[in-house]
Amino acid sequence: MLEYDIAIIGGGPAGIMAAIAASQNSSSVILLEKNPSLGRKLLITGGGRCNITNSKPIRQLLDSYSHKNFLKHSFYSFTNEDLLSLFDLEFITEEDNRVFPKSGKSADVLKGLCEKLEGVSISYNFEVKTITDDFVINDKLKAEKIIIATGGITYPQTGASIDNYSLTSQPLTDIKYGLTPLITRNDLSGIAGVTLYDVVISYKKHKVEGNVLFSHVGLTGPGIINLSNEISESISYNLLDNDPEVNIEIAIDLCPELKRENLHERFNRDFQNRGKAKLKNYLKLYLTNSFIDYFLSEIGIDGETQLSNVNRKTKNRLVENLKRFTFEITDFNDRLAKITIGGVDLTFVNSKTMESTLTPGLYFAGEVLDVHGPTGGYNLKIAFSTGYLAGLSASGK
């Protein structure tokens, strides 16, 4: 039976980074990957461009996570500067502090990471099915220490599987979909492809500012994607046992820069001064042109009506819907979910080493942990920093 100092299960961003860190101080490290190649999910991140991290200062970055205290040590142990210095690549920072390789190719990032795996044994097409108490894997190899970096449940074509959570007896929190588009009851096929810019989307007490993109089956775009985490966490379900039952309402403030009283004042003035103008043309001041017909149809107002003929009741309905236009959400578009919410319970993981407090020698890194962030490079940051800390800790440093 082959024996290694450290076995790392999962060849995604967290697993690769753990192997890089572990190999600096350990004589024998093996990386086990169930696919015929490494980094399949990394290749599709950021639309294939790889939003490798977010460039906010660490303190601001940590404020974007609900489990910031758990992440603090790993983020300071392996900073953005440490990460980007690994590569012989140029990086650019775009809107919302998102960092991409200047080439715009995820493959360049993966290649740069793989070049740092010198000295690491890699076993492809190796699906881990069993791990014994003394760290024997599939009855084929034995390790002194094991790092679990198997990721979450999203994008099963990359090797993700809910079965990975049963490899150890480590306690888990509920497993849920995260950063996912939403499916609506409303028929949106007529406005598929239309984008609403810089609107405010709300669900209960949660509010997110961002763009909304209409698809044939529902809503997506950065604003919706980020709000989906709040929705998913508010619903009681666990994908280990059952699928979610979604029946909620969200609202979009289509004119967040104006208060209701401001809209009333404008309407009263403009409807009198521009009385011959058609309502659908006037609304171009407030709405994306290709969205106006749908908006008016949904609230039952004729866009051909001249402004001078719009009564007070109709004005009130316009204002209310401009400030709170609602959609019924019936499901998550889980096929396009980007991350997993939930995972290995952080209560039983040492945040300064990523080692299990229940099983000495067992470490966790990346999406398999119950920690996640919004879209924009935040989740790859988790993978790289926790992976590096796990690898370094397992190697004795």
mmCIF file of C-alpha atoms in Angstrom:
data_model
loop_
_atom_site.group_PDB
_atom_site.id
_atom_site.type_symbol
_atom_site.label_atom_id
_atom_site.label_comp_id
_atom_site.label_asym_id
_atom_site.label_seq_id
_atom_site.Cartn_x
_atom_site.Cartn_y
_atom_site.Cartn_z
ATOM 1 C CA MET A 1 0.000 0.000 0.000
ATOM 2 C CA LEU A 2 1.318 3.421 -0.960
ATOM 3 C CA GLU A 3 1.868 5.815 1.936
ATOM 4 C CA TYR A 4 2.013 9.605 1.918
ATOM 5 C CA ASP A 5 2.486 12.358 4.451
ATOM 6 C CA ILE A 6 -0.526 14.251 3.135
ATOM 7 C CA ALA A 7 -3.382 13.269 0.832
ATOM 8 C CA ILE A 8 -5.554 16.041 -0.599
ATOM 9 C CA ILE A 9 -8.948 15.065 -1.941
ATOM 10 C CA GLY A 10 -10.229 17.375 -4.660
ATOM 11 C CA GLY A 11 -8.326 19.112 -7.436
ATOM 12 C CA GLY A 12 -10.208 22.402 -7.510
ATOM 13 C CA PRO A 13 -8.875 25.810 -6.413
ATOM 14 C CA ALA A 14 -8.779 24.922 -2.704
ATOM 15 C CA GLY A 15 -7.218 21.503 -3.271
ATOM 16 C CA ILE A 16 -4.580 22.768 -5.696
ATOM 17 C CA MET A 17 -3.630 25.585 -3.329
ATOM 18 C CA ALA A 18 -3.475 23.176 -0.390
ATOM 19 C CA ALA A 19 -1.126 20.959 -2.388
ATOM 20 C CA ILE A 20 1.091 23.919 -3.293
ATOM 21 C CA ALA A 21 1.373 24.978 0.350
ATOM 22 C CA ALA A 22 1.815 21.444 1.718
ATOM 23 C CA SER A 23 4.556 20.562 -0.756
ATOM 24 C CA GLN A 24 6.726 23.403 0.515
ATOM 25 C CA ASN A 25 7.435 21.539 3.734
ATOM 26 C CA SER A 26 6.360 17.932 3.259
ATOM 27 C CA SER A 27 8.256 15.235 1.407
ATOM 28 C CA SER A 28 5.289 13.307 0.049
ATOM 29 C CA VAL A 29 2.007 14.899 -1.010
ATOM 30 C CA ILE A 30 -0.619 13.364 -3.274
ATOM 31 C CA LEU A 31 -3.539 15.171 -4.881
ATOM 32 C CA LEU A 32 -6.515 12.952 -5.681
ATOM 33 C CA GLU A 33 -8.875 14.119 -8.441
ATOM 34 C CA LYS A 34 -11.904 12.210 -9.740
ATOM 35 C CA ASN A 35 -11.755 13.919 -13.160
ATOM 36 C CA PRO A 36 -9.123 13.350 -15.862
ATOM 37 C CA SER A 37 -7.838 16.904 -15.265
ATOM 38 C CA LEU A 38 -7.610 19.525 -12.522
ATOM 39 C CA GLY A 39 -9.593 22.707 -12.011
ATOM 40 C CA ARG A 40 -12.698 22.076 -14.096
ATOM 41 C CA LYS A 41 -14.846 24.465 -12.072
ATOM 42 C CA LEU A 42 -12.074 27.067 -11.997
ATOM 43 C CA LEU A 43 -12.152 27.139 -15.798
ATOM 44 C CA ILE A 44 -15.798 28.245 -15.892
ATOM 45 C CA THR A 45 -15.657 30.856 -13.144
ATOM 46 C CA GLY A 46 -16.198 34.465 -14.096
ATOM 47 C CA GLY A 47 -17.725 33.437 -17.387
ATOM 48 C CA GLY A 48 -14.498 31.662 -18.320
ATOM 49 C CA ARG A 49 -12.404 34.701 -17.398
ATOM 50 C CA CYS A 50 -11.729 33.666 -13.763
ATOM 51 C CA ASN A 51 -12.666 36.355 -11.271
ATOM 52 C CA ILE A 52 -9.746 35.207 -9.143
ATOM 53 C CA THR A 53 -10.375 37.426 -6.115
ATOM 54 C CA ASN A 54 -11.769 40.741 -4.905
ATOM 55 C CA SER A 55 -9.282 43.539 -4.309
ATOM 56 C CA LYS A 56 -10.931 45.177 -1.299
ATOM 57 C CA PRO A 57 -8.647 45.642 1.733
ATOM 58 C CA ILE A 58 -8.868 42.617 4.022
ATOM 59 C CA ARG A 59 -10.967 44.331 6.712
ATOM 60 C CA GLN A 60 -13.543 45.460 4.163
ATOM 61 C CA LEU A 61 -13.410 42.090 2.447
ATOM 62 C CA LEU A 62 -14.138 40.249 5.682
ATOM 63 C CA ASP A 63 -17.202 42.412 6.313
ATOM 64 C CA SER A 64 -18.779 40.809 3.233
ATOM 65 C CA TYR A 65 -18.969 37.407 4.945
ATOM 66 C CA SER A 66 -21.296 36.205 7.687
ATOM 67 C CA HIS A 67 -18.476 34.056 9.132
ATOM 68 C CA LYS A 68 -15.774 36.702 8.974
ATOM 69 C CA ASN A 69 -14.205 35.704 12.301
ATOM 70 C CA PHE A 70 -13.623 32.187 11.016
ATOM 71 C CA LEU A 71 -11.996 33.480 7.818
ATOM 72 C CA LYS A 72 -9.854 36.172 9.398
ATOM 73 C CA HIS A 73 -6.741 34.076 10.094
ATOM 74 C CA SER A 74 -6.704 32.424 6.668
ATOM 75 C CA PHE A 75 -7.169 35.746 4.873
ATOM 76 C CA TYR A 76 -4.256 37.330 6.703
ATOM 77 C CA SER A 77 -2.149 34.180 6.293
ATOM 78 C CA PHE A 78 -2.590 34.227 2.531
ATOM 79 C CA THR A 79 -3.430 37.665 1.148
ATOM 80 C CA ASN A 80 -4.385 38.824 -2.318
ATOM 81 C CA GLU A 81 -0.799 39.956 -2.790
ATOM 82 C CA ASP A 82 0.427 36.460 -1.906
ATOM 83 C CA LEU A 83 -2.015 34.921 -4.351
ATOM 84 C CA LEU A 84 -1.300 37.152 -7.345
ATOM 85 C CA SER A 85 2.466 36.956 -6.824
ATOM 86 C CA LEU A 86 2.305 33.225 -7.563
ATOM 87 C CA PHE A 87 1.626 33.915 -11.228
ATOM 88 C CA ASP A 88 3.689 35.197 -14.089
ATOM 89 C CA LEU A 89 0.554 36.983 -15.291
ATOM 90 C CA GLU A 90 -0.830 40.488 -15.429
ATOM 91 C CA PHE A 91 -4.088 41.145 -13.601
ATOM 92 C CA ILE A 92 -6.664 43.900 -13.980
ATOM 93 C CA THR A 93 -9.244 45.214 -11.530
ATOM 94 C CA GLU A 94 -12.710 45.919 -12.881
ATOM 95 C CA GLU A 95 -15.976 47.240 -11.469
ATOM 96 C CA ASP A 96 -16.750 46.288 -7.850
ATOM 97 C CA ASN A 97 -13.086 45.417 -7.196
ATOM 98 C CA ARG A 98 -13.239 42.221 -9.245
ATOM 99 C CA VAL A 99 -9.805 40.939 -10.258
ATOM 100 C CA PHE A 100 -9.249 39.082 -13.559
ATOM 101 C CA PRO A 101 -6.203 37.941 -15.517
ATOM 102 C CA LYS A 102 -5.508 40.553 -18.184
ATOM 103 C CA SER A 103 -5.652 37.803 -20.812
ATOM 104 C CA GLY A 104 -9.279 37.110 -19.871
ATOM 105 C CA LYS A 105 -8.585 33.376 -19.779
ATOM 106 C CA SER A 106 -9.260 31.096 -16.824
ATOM 107 C CA ALA A 107 -6.943 28.571 -18.456
ATOM 108 C CA ASP A 108 -3.993 30.894 -17.824
ATOM 109 C CA VAL A 109 -4.755 30.940 -14.096
ATOM 110 C CA LEU A 110 -5.098 27.163 -13.964
ATOM 111 C CA LYS A 111 -1.857 26.706 -15.873
ATOM 112 C CA GLY A 112 -0.071 29.025 -13.445
ATOM 113 C CA LEU A 113 -1.338 27.060 -10.462
ATOM 114 C CA CYS A 114 -0.423 23.691 -11.957
ATOM 115 C CA GLU A 115 3.109 24.917 -12.596
ATOM 116 C CA LYS A 116 3.498 25.285 -8.828
ATOM 117 C CA LEU A 117 2.639 21.629 -8.200
ATOM 118 C CA GLU A 118 6.168 20.410 -8.811
ATOM 119 C CA GLY A 119 6.900 17.587 -6.402
ATOM 120 C CA VAL A 120 3.223 16.775 -5.849
ATOM 121 C CA SER A 121 1.972 13.378 -6.971
ATOM 122 C CA ILE A 122 -1.345 13.629 -8.800
ATOM 123 C CA SER A 123 -3.743 10.754 -9.274
ATOM 124 C CA TYR A 124 -6.436 11.450 -11.881
ATOM 125 C CA ASN A 125 -9.719 9.565 -12.280
ATOM 126 C CA PHE A 126 -9.447 8.700 -8.601
ATOM 127 C CA GLU A 127 -12.855 8.867 -6.941
ATOM 128 C CA VAL A 128 -12.563 8.611 -3.179
ATOM 129 C CA LYS A 129 -15.293 6.384 -1.822
ATOM 130 C CA THR A 130 -14.034 5.385 1.625
ATOM 131 C CA ILE A 131 -11.725 6.807 4.272
ATOM 132 C CA THR A 132 -11.042 4.662 7.321
ATOM 133 C CA ASP A 133 -10.358 5.945 10.824
ATOM 134 C CA ASP A 134 -6.629 5.421 10.278
ATOM 135 C CA PHE A 135 -6.730 7.375 7.001
ATOM 136 C CA VAL A 136 -6.663 4.542 4.498
ATOM 137 C CA ILE A 137 -8.324 5.720 1.268
ATOM 138 C CA ASN A 138 -10.203 3.222 -0.935
ATOM 139 C CA ASP A 139 -8.030 0.467 0.555
ATOM 140 C CA LYS A 140 -5.310 1.671 -1.834
ATOM 141 C CA LEU A 141 -3.251 4.280 -0.064
ATOM 142 C CA LYS A 142 -2.633 5.595 3.409
ATOM 143 C CA ALA A 143 -1.847 9.116 4.584
ATOM 144 C CA GLU A 144 -0.696 10.610 7.852
ATOM 145 C CA LYS A 145 -2.971 13.573 7.233
ATOM 146 C CA ILE A 146 -5.892 14.259 4.890
ATOM 147 C CA ILE A 147 -7.243 17.522 3.496
ATOM 148 C CA ILE A 148 -10.832 17.438 2.228
ATOM 149 C CA ALA A 149 -11.337 19.979 -0.582
ATOM 150 C CA THR A 150 -14.150 18.315 -2.499
ATOM 151 C CA GLY A 151 -16.190 21.476 -3.083
ATOM 152 C CA GLY A 152 -19.956 21.748 -2.936
ATOM 153 C CA ILE A 153 -22.876 20.434 -4.973
ATOM 154 C CA THR A 154 -23.036 22.900 -7.863
ATOM 155 C CA TYR A 155 -21.952 22.125 -11.425
ATOM 156 C CA PRO A 156 -22.008 18.308 -11.129
ATOM 157 C CA GLN A 157 -20.317 18.099 -14.538
ATOM 158 C CA THR A 158 -17.162 19.310 -12.774
ATOM 159 C CA GLY A 159 -17.204 16.390 -10.338
ATOM 160 C CA ALA A 160 -19.256 17.955 -7.557
ATOM 161 C CA SER A 161 -21.456 15.487 -5.721
ATOM 162 C CA ILE A 162 -23.565 15.471 -2.604
ATOM 163 C CA ASP A 163 -21.981 12.099 -1.783
ATOM 164 C CA ASN A 164 -18.717 13.887 -0.959
ATOM 165 C CA TYR A 165 -20.223 15.109 2.304
ATOM 166 C CA SER A 166 -20.445 11.537 3.600
ATOM 167 C CA LEU A 167 -16.701 10.823 3.295
ATOM 168 C CA THR A 168 -16.187 11.698 6.965
ATOM 169 C CA SER A 169 -18.338 11.808 10.091
ATOM 170 C CA GLN A 170 -17.709 15.536 10.509
ATOM 171 C CA PRO A 171 -20.939 17.379 11.538
ATOM 172 C CA LEU A 172 -22.663 19.275 8.736
ATOM 173 C CA THR A 173 -25.031 22.212 8.488
ATOM 174 C CA ASP A 174 -27.921 22.228 6.001
ATOM 175 C CA ILE A 175 -26.752 22.011 2.389
ATOM 176 C CA LYS A 176 -28.439 24.578 0.113
ATOM 177 C CA TYR A 177 -28.152 26.311 -3.243
ATOM 178 C CA GLY A 178 -26.341 29.654 -3.352
ATOM 179 C CA LEU A 179 -25.831 32.471 -5.850
ATOM 180 C CA THR A 180 -28.546 31.117 -8.086
ATOM 181 C CA PRO A 181 -30.993 32.656 -10.607
ATOM 182 C CA LEU A 182 -34.641 32.635 -9.626
ATOM 183 C CA ILE A 183 -37.592 31.118 -11.481
ATOM 184 C CA THR A 184 -40.753 33.236 -11.565
ATOM 185 C CA ARG A 185 -44.425 32.498 -11.901
ATOM 186 C CA ASN A 186 -44.626 35.429 -14.334
ATOM 187 C CA ASP A 187 -44.083 34.725 -18.028
ATOM 188 C CA LEU A 188 -40.960 36.724 -18.905
ATOM 189 C CA SER A 189 -40.273 35.316 -22.368
ATOM 190 C CA GLY A 190 -41.326 38.604 -23.977
ATOM 191 C CA ILE A 191 -38.600 40.577 -22.190
ATOM 192 C CA ALA A 192 -35.846 37.933 -22.076
ATOM 193 C CA GLY A 193 -32.484 39.656 -22.413
ATOM 194 C CA VAL A 194 -33.656 43.002 -20.986
ATOM 195 C CA THR A 195 -31.549 44.427 -18.140
ATOM 196 C CA LEU A 196 -32.600 46.803 -15.374
ATOM 197 C CA TYR A 197 -29.598 48.785 -14.173
ATOM 198 C CA ASP A 198 -28.815 49.865 -10.605
ATOM 199 C CA VAL A 199 -32.156 48.926 -9.102
ATOM 200 C CA VAL A 200 -32.791 47.831 -5.514
ATOM 201 C CA ILE A 201 -34.209 44.334 -4.970
ATOM 202 C CA SER A 202 -35.779 43.463 -1.642
ATOM 203 C CA TYR A 203 -36.922 40.315 0.107
ATOM 204 C CA LYS A 204 -38.385 40.749 3.580
ATOM 205 C CA LYS A 205 -35.823 42.965 5.370
ATOM 206 C CA HIS A 206 -33.005 42.209 2.944
ATOM 207 C CA LYS A 207 -32.071 44.699 0.236
ATOM 208 C CA VAL A 208 -29.501 44.375 -2.541
ATOM 209 C CA GLU A 209 -28.527 46.984 -5.123
ATOM 210 C CA GLY A 210 -27.476 45.800 -8.560
ATOM 211 C CA ASN A 211 -28.530 44.898 -12.080
ATOM 212 C CA VAL A 212 -31.397 42.536 -12.893
ATOM 213 C CA LEU A 213 -31.433 40.502 -16.109
ATOM 214 C CA PHE A 214 -34.610 38.839 -17.382
ATOM 215 C CA SER A 215 -34.343 35.330 -18.786
ATOM 216 C CA HIS A 216 -37.006 33.165 -20.414
ATOM 217 C CA VAL A 217 -37.783 31.475 -17.104
ATOM 218 C CA GLY A 218 -37.000 34.078 -14.483
ATOM 219 C CA LEU A 219 -34.562 36.577 -13.028
ATOM 220 C CA THR A 220 -30.789 36.661 -12.893
ATOM 221 C CA GLY A 221 -27.999 39.269 -12.876
ATOM 222 C CA PRO A 222 -25.709 40.291 -9.991
ATOM 223 C CA GLY A 223 -28.453 41.820 -7.847
ATOM 224 C CA ILE A 224 -30.667 38.736 -8.040
ATOM 225 C CA ILE A 225 -27.743 36.333 -7.649
ATOM 226 C CA ASN A 226 -26.646 37.972 -4.406
ATOM 227 C CA LEU A 227 -30.173 38.219 -2.991
ATOM 228 C CA SER A 228 -30.701 34.514 -3.701
ATOM 229 C CA ASN A 229 -28.391 33.665 -0.778
ATOM 230 C CA GLU A 230 -30.709 35.448 1.649
ATOM 231 C CA ILE A 231 -33.736 33.721 0.142
ATOM 232 C CA SER A 232 -32.128 30.278 0.243
ATOM 233 C CA GLU A 233 -30.999 30.675 3.842
ATOM 234 C CA SER A 234 -34.484 31.798 4.918
ATOM 235 C CA ILE A 235 -36.142 28.626 3.591
ATOM 236 C CA SER A 236 -36.022 25.442 5.648
ATOM 237 C CA TYR A 237 -34.543 22.630 3.542
ATOM 238 C CA ASN A 238 -31.490 20.410 3.313
ATOM 239 C CA LEU A 239 -30.442 18.904 -0.010
ATOM 240 C CA LEU A 240 -29.159 15.863 1.871
ATOM 241 C CA ASP A 241 -32.827 15.121 2.631
ATOM 242 C CA ASN A 242 -35.179 17.157 0.444
ATOM 243 C CA ASP A 243 -35.518 19.794 -2.258
ATOM 244 C CA PRO A 244 -36.602 23.356 -1.416
ATOM 245 C CA GLU A 245 -40.208 24.472 -1.662
ATOM 246 C CA VAL A 246 -40.057 28.063 -2.890
ATOM 247 C CA ASN A 247 -43.109 30.307 -2.778
ATOM 248 C CA ILE A 248 -42.007 33.846 -1.985
ATOM 249 C CA GLU A 249 -42.297 37.378 -3.318
ATOM 250 C CA ILE A 250 -39.539 39.846 -4.098
ATOM 251 C CA ALA A 251 -39.894 43.516 -4.973
ATOM 252 C CA ILE A 252 -37.822 45.774 -7.205
ATOM 253 C CA ASP A 253 -37.483 49.510 -6.667
ATOM 254 C CA LEU A 254 -37.214 50.672 -10.267
ATOM 255 C CA CYS A 255 -36.394 54.266 -9.278
ATOM 256 C CA PRO A 256 -34.254 53.993 -6.141
ATOM 257 C CA GLU A 257 -32.853 57.511 -6.590
ATOM 258 C CA LEU A 258 -36.328 59.032 -6.107
ATOM 259 C CA LYS A 259 -38.685 58.871 -3.142
ATOM 260 C CA ARG A 260 -42.400 58.374 -3.585
ATOM 261 C CA GLU A 261 -43.120 62.032 -2.846
ATOM 262 C CA ASN A 262 -40.567 63.062 -5.488
ATOM 263 C CA LEU A 263 -42.321 60.953 -8.094
ATOM 264 C CA HIS A 264 -45.717 62.376 -7.146
ATOM 265 C CA GLU A 265 -44.378 65.929 -7.499
ATOM 266 C CA ARG A 266 -42.843 65.182 -10.885
ATOM 267 C CA PHE A 267 -45.968 63.465 -12.166
ATOM 268 C CA ASN A 268 -48.235 66.317 -11.096
ATOM 269 C CA ARG A 269 -45.993 68.846 -12.805
ATOM 270 C CA ASP A 270 -45.168 66.907 -15.983
ATOM 271 C CA PHE A 271 -48.620 65.474 -16.581
ATOM 272 C CA GLN A 272 -49.943 69.026 -16.683
ATOM 273 C CA ASN A 273 -47.117 70.591 -18.706
ATOM 274 C CA ARG A 274 -46.723 67.727 -21.183
ATOM 275 C CA GLY A 275 -50.351 66.661 -21.373
ATOM 276 C CA LYS A 276 -50.346 65.525 -25.008
ATOM 277 C CA ALA A 277 -47.449 63.085 -24.535
ATOM 278 C CA LYS A 278 -48.272 59.383 -24.364
ATOM 279 C CA LEU A 279 -47.628 57.678 -21.044
ATOM 280 C CA LYS A 280 -45.409 54.950 -22.540
ATOM 281 C CA ASN A 281 -43.148 57.591 -24.060
ATOM 282 C CA TYR A 282 -42.989 59.641 -20.863
ATOM 283 C CA LEU A 283 -41.905 56.597 -18.837
ATOM 284 C CA LYS A 284 -38.666 56.463 -20.852
ATOM 285 C CA LEU A 285 -37.424 58.999 -18.293
ATOM 286 C CA TYR A 286 -37.617 56.301 -15.629
ATOM 287 C CA LEU A 287 -37.480 52.875 -17.233
ATOM 288 C CA THR A 288 -35.508 50.909 -19.797
ATOM 289 C CA ASN A 289 -37.390 51.373 -23.080
ATOM 290 C CA SER A 290 -37.795 47.639 -23.760
ATOM 291 C CA PHE A 291 -39.299 47.096 -20.298
ATOM 292 C CA ILE A 292 -42.041 49.733 -20.447
ATOM 293 C CA ASP A 293 -44.720 47.741 -22.334
ATOM 294 C CA TYR A 294 -44.328 44.777 -19.971
ATOM 295 C CA PHE A 295 -44.462 47.049 -16.924
ATOM 296 C CA LEU A 296 -47.668 48.770 -18.037
ATOM 297 C CA SER A 297 -49.290 45.495 -19.049
ATOM 298 C CA GLU A 298 -48.599 43.938 -15.647
ATOM 299 C CA ILE A 299 -50.147 46.838 -13.737
ATOM 300 C CA GLY A 300 -53.090 47.170 -16.134
ATOM 301 C CA ILE A 301 -52.467 50.659 -17.535
ATOM 302 C CA ASP A 302 -52.788 51.675 -21.192
ATOM 303 C CA GLY A 303 -49.516 53.161 -22.421
ATOM 304 C CA GLU A 304 -51.297 55.000 -25.243
ATOM 305 C CA THR A 305 -53.081 57.225 -22.731
ATOM 306 C CA GLN A 306 -52.150 60.906 -22.921
ATOM 307 C CA LEU A 307 -50.700 62.328 -19.701
ATOM 308 C CA SER A 308 -53.524 64.861 -19.354
ATOM 309 C CA ASN A 309 -56.005 61.962 -19.184
ATOM 310 C CA VAL A 310 -54.227 60.048 -16.402
ATOM 311 C CA ASN A 311 -56.313 60.291 -13.240
ATOM 312 C CA ARG A 312 -55.104 60.450 -9.661
ATOM 313 C CA LYS A 313 -55.755 56.780 -8.947
ATOM 314 C CA THR A 314 -53.660 55.727 -11.964
ATOM 315 C CA LYS A 315 -50.844 58.085 -10.918
ATOM 316 C CA ASN A 316 -50.780 56.466 -7.497
ATOM 317 C CA ARG A 317 -50.642 53.009 -9.069
ATOM 318 C CA LEU A 318 -47.739 54.087 -11.278
ATOM 319 C CA VAL A 319 -45.776 55.482 -8.346
ATOM 320 C CA GLU A 320 -46.401 52.444 -6.174
ATOM 321 C CA ASN A 321 -45.241 50.035 -8.862
ATOM 322 C CA LEU A 322 -42.218 52.096 -9.830
ATOM 323 C CA LYS A 323 -41.137 51.889 -6.209
ATOM 324 C CA ARG A 324 -42.276 48.325 -5.575
ATOM 325 C CA PHE A 325 -42.707 46.108 -8.635
ATOM 326 C CA THR A 326 -43.194 42.543 -7.452
ATOM 327 C CA PHE A 327 -42.426 39.057 -8.755
ATOM 328 C CA GLU A 328 -43.578 35.698 -7.433
ATOM 329 C CA ILE A 329 -40.654 33.297 -7.101
ATOM 330 C CA THR A 330 -41.476 29.604 -7.435
ATOM 331 C CA ASP A 331 -38.060 27.936 -7.524
ATOM 332 C CA PHE A 332 -34.294 28.263 -7.725
ATOM 333 C CA ASN A 333 -32.699 27.749 -11.128
ATOM 334 C CA ASP A 334 -30.375 25.249 -9.454
ATOM 335 C CA ARG A 335 -28.807 24.178 -12.741
ATOM 336 C CA LEU A 336 -27.074 27.566 -12.767
ATOM 337 C CA ALA A 337 -26.331 27.854 -9.029
ATOM 338 C CA LYS A 338 -22.755 29.065 -8.576
ATOM 339 C CA ILE A 339 -21.972 27.993 -5.003
ATOM 340 C CA THR A 340 -23.169 25.863 -2.136
ATOM 341 C CA ILE A 341 -24.498 27.287 1.114
ATOM 342 C CA GLY A 342 -23.766 25.107 4.146
ATOM 343 C CA GLY A 343 -21.320 22.280 4.614
ATOM 344 C CA VAL A 344 -18.840 21.239 7.274
ATOM 345 C CA ASP A 345 -19.881 22.864 10.541
ATOM 346 C CA LEU A 346 -17.334 25.541 11.445
ATOM 347 C CA THR A 347 -17.929 24.898 15.144
ATOM 348 C CA PHE A 348 -15.744 21.821 14.821
ATOM 349 C CA VAL A 349 -12.948 23.279 12.678
ATOM 350 C CA ASN A 350 -9.979 25.225 14.034
ATOM 351 C CA SER A 351 -9.977 28.511 12.109
ATOM 352 C CA LYS A 352 -6.227 28.975 12.667
ATOM 353 C CA THR A 353 -5.298 25.648 11.046
ATOM 354 C CA MET A 354 -8.416 24.337 9.212
ATOM 355 C CA GLU A 355 -8.005 21.118 11.216
ATOM 356 C CA SER A 356 -10.967 19.215 12.596
ATOM 357 C CA THR A 357 -11.303 19.552 16.346
ATOM 358 C CA LEU A 358 -12.865 16.072 16.396
ATOM 359 C CA THR A 359 -10.410 14.143 14.210
ATOM 360 C CA PRO A 360 -6.732 15.115 14.507
ATOM 361 C CA GLY A 361 -4.979 15.108 11.151
ATOM 362 C CA LEU A 362 -8.155 15.814 9.172
ATOM 363 C CA TYR A 363 -8.399 19.229 7.493
ATOM 364 C CA PHE A 364 -10.998 21.030 5.385
ATOM 365 C CA ALA A 365 -10.710 23.786 2.776
ATOM 366 C CA GLY A 366 -12.862 25.674 0.309
ATOM 367 C CA GLU A 367 -16.514 25.267 -0.569
ATOM 368 C CA VAL A 368 -16.963 22.100 1.474
ATOM 369 C CA LEU A 369 -16.936 24.380 4.539
ATOM 370 C CA ASP A 370 -20.045 26.203 5.737
ATOM 371 C CA VAL A 371 -18.829 29.610 4.578
ATOM 372 C CA HIS A 372 -19.691 31.618 1.496
ATOM 373 C CA GLY A 373 -19.729 35.135 0.098
ATOM 374 C CA PRO A 374 -21.430 37.211 -2.603
ATOM 375 C CA THR A 375 -20.537 37.096 -6.263
ATOM 376 C CA GLY A 376 -17.461 39.042 -7.340
ATOM 377 C CA GLY A 377 -14.378 36.985 -6.470
ATOM 378 C CA TYR A 378 -15.314 36.483 -2.831
ATOM 379 C CA ASN A 379 -15.737 32.715 -2.997
ATOM 380 C CA LEU A 380 -12.502 31.982 -4.848
ATOM 381 C CA LYS A 381 -10.808 34.074 -2.167
ATOM 382 C CA ILE A 382 -12.178 31.633 0.427
ATOM 383 C CA ALA A 383 -10.935 28.661 -1.572
ATOM 384 C CA PHE A 384 -7.403 29.960 -2.051
ATOM 385 C CA SER A 385 -6.874 31.260 1.492
ATOM 386 C CA THR A 386 -8.379 28.313 3.374
ATOM 387 C CA GLY A 387 -6.644 25.898 1.001
ATOM 388 C CA TYR A 388 -3.278 27.499 1.583
ATOM 389 C CA LEU A 389 -3.735 27.561 5.377
ATOM 390 C CA ALA A 390 -4.857 23.918 5.442
ATOM 391 C CA GLY A 391 -1.875 22.822 3.373
ATOM 392 C CA LEU A 392 0.587 24.817 5.434
ATOM 393 C CA SER A 393 -0.892 23.562 8.713
ATOM 394 C CA ALA A 394 -0.965 19.933 7.618
ATOM 395 C CA SER A 395 2.684 20.146 6.612
ATOM 396 C CA GLY A 396 3.664 21.172 10.122
ATOM 397 C CA LYS A 397 4.164 24.890 9.615
#
